[in-house]
Short mmCIF file of C-alpha atoms in Angstrom, two decimals:
data_model
loop_
_atom_site.label_atom_id
_atom_site.label_comp_id
_atom_site.label_asym_id
_atom_site.label_seq_id
_atom_site.Cartn_x
_atom_site.Cartn_y
_atom_site.Cartn_z
CA MET A 630 25.35 -13.25 5.69
CA LEU A 631 24.86 -13.45 1.73
CA PHE A 632 24.09 -16.29 -0.51
CA ASP A 633 26.85 -17.15 -3.19
CA GLN A 634 24.87 -19.34 -5.11
CA ILE A 635 21.54 -19.75 -7.16
CA VAL A 636 20.48 -22.77 -5.40
CA TYR A 637 21.64 -23.32 -1.75
CA GLY A 638 20.94 -25.69 1.19
CA PRO A 639 18.63 -27.61 1.55
CA ILE A 640 18.58 -25.87 5.19
CA HIS A 641 15.98 -26.50 8.25
CA SER A 642 13.65 -23.63 8.16
CA ARG A 643 11.86 -23.00 11.41
CA ARG A 644 8.76 -22.03 9.42
CA LEU A 645 8.89 -24.29 6.30
CA GLY A 646 10.85 -27.64 7.12
CA ILE A 647 13.46 -29.00 4.76
CA SER A 648 13.76 -25.89 2.44
CA LEU A 649 15.80 -25.63 -0.80
CA GLY A 650 16.76 -22.02 -1.13
CA MET A 651 16.45 -19.99 -4.44
CA ASN A 652 18.46 -16.77 -4.86
CA LEU A 653 17.37 -14.66 -7.90
CA MET A 654 19.43 -11.67 -6.73
CA PRO A 655 23.27 -10.74 -7.13
CA THR A 656 25.46 -12.95 -4.92
CA GLU A 657 28.06 -9.81 -4.01
CA ALA A 658 25.33 -7.65 -2.20
CA LYS A 659 21.56 -7.62 -1.12
CA LEU A 660 19.42 -6.06 -3.72
CA CYS A 661 16.08 -5.26 -2.26
CA THR A 662 13.11 -2.58 -2.27
CA PHE A 663 13.26 -2.95 1.50
CA ASP A 664 16.38 -2.46 3.80
CA CYS A 665 15.05 -4.08 7.08
CA VAL A 666 16.70 -3.44 10.12
CA TYR A 667 16.44 -7.23 10.98
CA CYS A 668 17.71 -8.71 7.86
CA GLU A 669 19.91 -11.67 7.95
CA CYS A 670 21.42 -10.23 4.67
CA GLY A 671 22.46 -6.95 6.02
CA PHE A 672 22.15 -3.53 4.67
CA ASN A 673 21.55 -3.10 0.92
CA GLY A 674 24.99 -2.46 -0.73
CA LYS A 675 25.91 -0.25 -3.82
CA VAL A 676 25.46 -2.39 -6.88
CA GLU A 677 26.21 -0.25 -10.01
CA ASN A 678 25.20 -3.14 -12.51
CA PRO A 679 23.71 -6.00 -10.68
CA LEU A 680 24.15 -9.08 -12.49
CA LEU A 681 21.10 -11.26 -11.93
CA PRO A 682 21.17 -15.10 -12.93
CA THR A 683 19.15 -15.80 -16.36
CA ARG A 684 16.37 -17.78 -16.64
CA SER A 685 18.15 -20.63 -18.12
CA GLU A 686 20.81 -20.39 -15.49
CA VAL A 687 18.45 -20.80 -12.77
CA ALA A 688 16.66 -23.82 -14.31
CA LEU A 689 19.83 -25.58 -14.83
CA ALA A 690 21.12 -24.91 -11.24
CA LEU A 691 17.79 -26.14 -9.90
CA GLU A 692 17.82 -29.45 -12.03
CA GLN A 693 21.42 -30.26 -11.27
CA LYS A 694 20.58 -29.65 -7.40
CA LEU A 695 17.42 -31.54 -7.80
CA GLN A 696 19.06 -34.50 -9.63
CA ALA A 697 21.79 -34.64 -6.81
CA LEU A 698 19.51 -34.77 -4.10
CA GLN A 699 17.36 -37.59 -5.65
CA ALA A 700 20.34 -39.82 -5.91
CA GLU A 701 21.04 -38.97 -2.32
CA GLY A 702 17.42 -40.03 -1.46
CA VAL A 703 16.48 -36.52 -0.03
CA THR A 704 13.14 -34.97 -0.42
CA PRO A 705 12.89 -31.22 0.27
CA ASP A 706 9.85 -30.25 1.93
CA VAL A 707 9.91 -26.98 -0.01
CA ILE A 708 11.73 -24.78 -2.69
CA THR A 709 11.97 -21.40 -1.38
CA PHE A 710 12.64 -18.28 -3.02
CA SER A 711 14.35 -15.83 -0.82
CA GLY A 712 17.94 -15.11 -1.41
CA ASN A 713 19.71 -11.79 -1.43
CA GLY A 714 16.90 -9.68 -1.59
CA GLU A 715 13.39 -9.40 -3.21
CA PRO A 716 12.81 -12.35 -5.29
CA THR A 717 10.08 -10.86 -7.53
CA LEU A 718 12.49 -8.02 -8.78
CA HIS A 719 13.66 -10.23 -11.32
CA PRO A 720 12.51 -9.34 -14.70
CA GLU A 721 11.89 -13.02 -15.55
CA PHE A 722 10.29 -13.93 -12.29
CA ARG A 723 7.34 -15.42 -13.65
CA SER A 724 9.13 -17.62 -16.30
CA ILE A 725 11.14 -18.85 -13.57
CA ILE A 726 8.32 -19.78 -11.46
CA GLU A 727 6.95 -21.91 -14.43
CA ASP A 728 10.28 -23.67 -14.91
CA THR A 729 10.57 -24.11 -11.03
CA CYS A 730 6.89 -25.92 -10.89
CA HIS A 731 7.73 -28.32 -13.78
CA LEU A 732 11.12 -29.32 -12.24
CA ARG A 733 9.48 -29.93 -9.09
CA ASN A 734 6.72 -32.00 -10.55
CA THR A 735 9.29 -34.02 -12.45
CA TYR A 736 11.72 -34.40 -9.23
CA CYS A 737 10.12 -34.05 -6.12
CA PRO A 738 6.32 -33.83 -6.76
CA THR A 739 5.55 -33.48 -2.97
CA ALA A 740 7.56 -30.71 -2.64
CA LYS A 741 5.91 -26.95 -2.08
CA VAL A 742 6.84 -23.99 -4.05
CA SER A 743 7.25 -21.31 -1.84
CA VAL A 744 8.02 -17.46 -2.29
CA LEU A 745 9.01 -15.08 0.69
CA SER A 746 8.04 -11.63 -0.59
CA ASN A 747 8.01 -8.15 1.06
CA SER A 748 4.93 -7.29 -0.93
CA THR A 749 6.17 -4.19 -2.53
CA GLN A 750 5.61 -5.68 -6.23
CA LEU A 751 2.24 -6.90 -5.95
CA GLY A 752 1.01 -4.35 -8.10
CA ARG A 753 2.62 -5.85 -11.05
CA GLU A 754 0.40 -8.40 -12.92
CA ASP A 755 2.80 -10.71 -13.91
CA VAL A 756 4.14 -10.73 -10.35
CA ARG A 757 0.81 -11.65 -9.15
CA LEU A 758 0.38 -14.19 -11.97
CA ALA A 759 3.50 -16.12 -10.69
CA LEU A 760 2.77 -15.96 -7.26
CA MET A 761 -0.43 -17.61 -7.76
CA MET A 762 1.27 -20.74 -9.42
CA CYS A 763 2.94 -21.23 -6.14
CA ASP A 764 1.66 -23.54 -3.19
CA ASN A 765 2.76 -20.80 -0.70
CA ARG A 766 2.55 -16.97 -1.26
CA ILE A 767 4.36 -16.06 2.04
CA LEU A 768 3.71 -11.90 2.13
CA LYS A 769 4.99 -9.55 4.46
CA LEU A 770 3.46 -6.77 6.71
CA ASP A 771 5.43 -5.75 9.65
CA SER A 772 3.34 -3.11 11.17
CA ALA A 773 -0.01 -1.54 9.91
CA LEU A 774 0.96 1.85 10.81
CA THR A 775 3.28 3.72 8.36
CA PRO A 776 5.71 5.37 10.66
CA THR A 777 6.46 1.89 12.43
CA MET A 778 6.63 0.04 8.98
CA ARG A 779 9.32 2.74 7.60
CA LEU A 780 11.31 2.27 10.66
CA ILE A 781 11.37 -1.61 10.50
CA ASP A 782 11.51 -2.19 6.58
CA GLN A 783 13.14 1.28 5.68
CA PRO A 784 11.52 0.92 1.97
CA VAL A 785 13.76 2.47 -0.77
CA ASN A 786 10.64 4.06 -2.15
CA THR A 787 10.44 6.54 0.95
CA GLU A 788 6.74 7.42 -0.11
CA LEU A 789 5.58 3.91 0.57
CA THR A 790 2.74 3.53 3.20
CA ALA A 791 1.66 0.90 5.21
CA LYS A 792 -1.77 1.57 3.62
CA ARG A 793 -0.83 0.81 0.26
CA ILE A 794 0.94 -2.57 1.17
CA ILE A 795 -2.45 -3.66 2.67
CA GLU A 796 -4.28 -2.69 -0.54
CA LEU A 797 -2.05 -4.93 -2.68
CA LEU A 798 -2.14 -7.77 -0.10
CA ASP A 799 -6.08 -7.42 -0.43
CA MET A 800 -5.56 -8.15 -4.19
CA PHE A 801 -5.05 -11.63 -2.99
CA HIS A 802 -8.52 -11.97 -1.35
CA GLY A 803 -7.09 -14.15 1.39
CA GLN A 804 -5.10 -16.61 -0.58
CA PHE A 805 -1.58 -16.07 1.03
CA THR A 806 0.20 -16.56 4.31
CA LEU A 807 0.54 -13.15 5.94
CA GLN A 808 4.13 -12.93 7.97
CA THR A 809 5.07 -10.59 10.47
CA CYS A 810 8.20 -10.00 12.38
CA PHE A 811 7.76 -8.63 16.09
CA LEU A 812 10.75 -6.83 17.47
CA ARG A 813 11.52 -3.81 19.77
CA GLY A 814 14.90 -1.69 19.66
CA ASP A 815 16.25 1.54 18.93
CA VAL A 816 17.57 2.15 15.25
CA THR A 817 21.01 4.05 16.04
CA SER A 818 23.17 2.71 13.45
CA PRO A 819 22.20 3.61 9.75
CA ASN A 820 22.98 2.09 6.29
CA PRO A 821 26.42 3.85 5.47
CA CYS A 822 25.05 3.63 1.56
CA ARG A 823 21.74 5.81 2.35
CA LYS A 824 21.22 9.31 3.33
CA ASP A 825 17.23 8.60 4.00
CA TYR A 826 18.01 5.77 6.40
CA LEU A 827 15.57 6.43 9.33
CA LEU A 828 16.70 6.32 13.10
CA GLY A 829 14.25 6.03 16.03
CA HIS A 830 12.55 3.55 18.38
CA ILE A 831 10.97 0.50 17.39
CA ASP A 832 8.02 -1.36 19.06
CA ASN A 833 5.52 -2.93 16.88
CA THR A 834 4.12 -5.14 20.06
CA THR A 835 2.36 -1.66 21.78
CA PRO A 836 -1.62 -1.70 22.12
CA GLU A 837 -1.75 0.75 19.17
CA GLU A 838 0.26 -1.26 16.93
CA LEU A 839 -1.36 -4.51 17.42
CA GLU A 840 -4.81 -3.03 17.34
CA ALA A 841 -4.08 -1.81 14.04
CA TRP A 842 -2.32 -5.08 12.72
CA TYR A 843 -5.35 -7.04 13.99
CA ALA A 844 -7.58 -4.77 11.95
CA ALA A 845 -5.47 -5.42 8.81
CA VAL A 846 -5.76 -9.35 9.53
CA ARG A 847 -9.29 -9.08 9.73
CA ARG A 848 -9.47 -7.03 6.64
CA LEU A 849 -7.06 -9.30 4.96
CA LYS A 850 -8.28 -12.80 6.04
CA PRO A 851 -5.45 -14.70 4.89
CA GLU A 852 -5.22 -18.45 4.94
CA HIS A 853 -2.48 -18.73 7.44
CA ILE A 854 -0.42 -16.35 9.59
CA MET A 855 3.46 -16.47 10.57
CA ILE A 856 4.17 -14.41 13.39
CA TYR A 857 8.25 -14.77 14.12
CA VAL A 858 11.08 -13.15 15.95
CA ILE A 859 14.75 -12.15 15.05
CA ASP A 860 16.65 -15.38 14.98
CA ARG A 861 19.99 -14.52 13.34
CA ALA A 862 22.61 -11.65 13.47
CA THR A 863 21.06 -8.28 12.37
CA PRO A 864 22.73 -5.09 10.55
CA VAL A 865 21.02 -3.05 13.29
CA LYS A 866 22.71 -4.62 16.63
CA THR A 867 20.07 -2.83 19.28
CA LEU A 868 16.95 -5.16 18.46
CA GLU A 869 15.37 -7.14 21.33
CA LYS A 870 14.13 -10.63 20.71
CA ILE A 871 10.42 -10.79 21.86
CA SER A 872 9.64 -13.75 24.31
CA PRO A 873 7.49 -16.90 23.39
CA ASP A 874 4.99 -15.90 25.78
CA GLU A 875 4.40 -12.67 24.56
CA MET A 876 4.50 -13.99 21.11
CA HIS A 877 1.77 -16.51 22.01
CA ALA A 878 -0.48 -13.54 23.69
CA ILE A 879 -0.19 -11.49 20.46
CA ALA A 880 -1.62 -14.58 18.66
CA ARG A 881 -4.25 -15.87 20.95
CA PRO A 882 -6.88 -13.39 20.03
CA LEU A 883 -7.02 -14.28 16.32
CA GLN A 884 -6.67 -18.23 17.16
CA ASP A 885 -9.51 -17.65 19.18
CA GLU A 886 -11.51 -16.19 16.00
CA GLY A 887 -10.52 -19.03 13.98
CA PHE A 888 -7.26 -17.77 12.25
CA ASP A 889 -4.58 -20.29 11.65
CA VAL A 890 -1.59 -18.72 13.32
CA MET A 891 2.00 -19.97 13.80
CA VAL A 892 4.04 -18.81 16.28
CA CYS A 893 7.91 -19.32 15.58
CA SER A 894 9.76 -18.00 18.58
#
C-alpha cells in the first residue's frame, strides 16, 4: 500500500488516534533505508531518480488540508510523518518540520507533531535537531541482536548493527518513544529488487531476544514504549501475529519497573 499524496487521511491510528499522515517520499515506490519484512508499503522498489516533494510543496499541501479540516470542524490528534519510507531521508527534513510546527500552531494547536523513524539517520545533527522540535519522536528498535534485526528490518546498509542503532538512540537521553514490532515467521520470499535480501526464521520473542531487548530498554530509558504486532498485509506472507496475552506478558516486566508501555495488539 503506497500513499499517492503528500498529505493523507486523517486516518484512525491504533497508537496515535486521529492522525493526519505526511509522506515525504516518492509516490511511485517505497524509498527507505530499511526493507522490513512486515512493512505495509511493501518492499523497496527501484527508483532511478526519486522525485521528492519540495519544502514549499509540503507546506502548501499541509496548509490546504488543515484549512479544509478546519472548515469541516475536524481537528486531528496528531500530524504524523511516515509515508512511503523513511521521512528523515528528505534533505529538507528540518525545514519541513519547522514549517509543520508553525502550521500546527496556526490551525490546530492541540495537535501533536510526530515522526515515525527507523532510527538509521539519527547520526545526522540536522535530523536530531528536527526531531527535538517534534512532540513525539517514535523511534524503532525491532531487536537488540544484530542477526535478528537484520532479518526483520533488512537494512540497505548490510553492515548496520543493533549495537549502532542503540548507540544512536542513546543520543536522545530517553527523550523519545521506543517502538518495537514483535513477530515470528519464515522469510522465504525475498525482495526481487535485492540480491542481498536475507532469508531465515524470525522470532524476536524468545528468552534470548527478550533479555537483550529488556537490557537495551533499561539502558535507553525511553519516556514511552510502544510494542505492537503486524496488523496489515505484509510483503512476506509467512509472518505470525503474536497473541494479545503474549504481548502483555512481554510488557509486564517493564511495567513492573515503572516503564510506560503501550501494547497494541
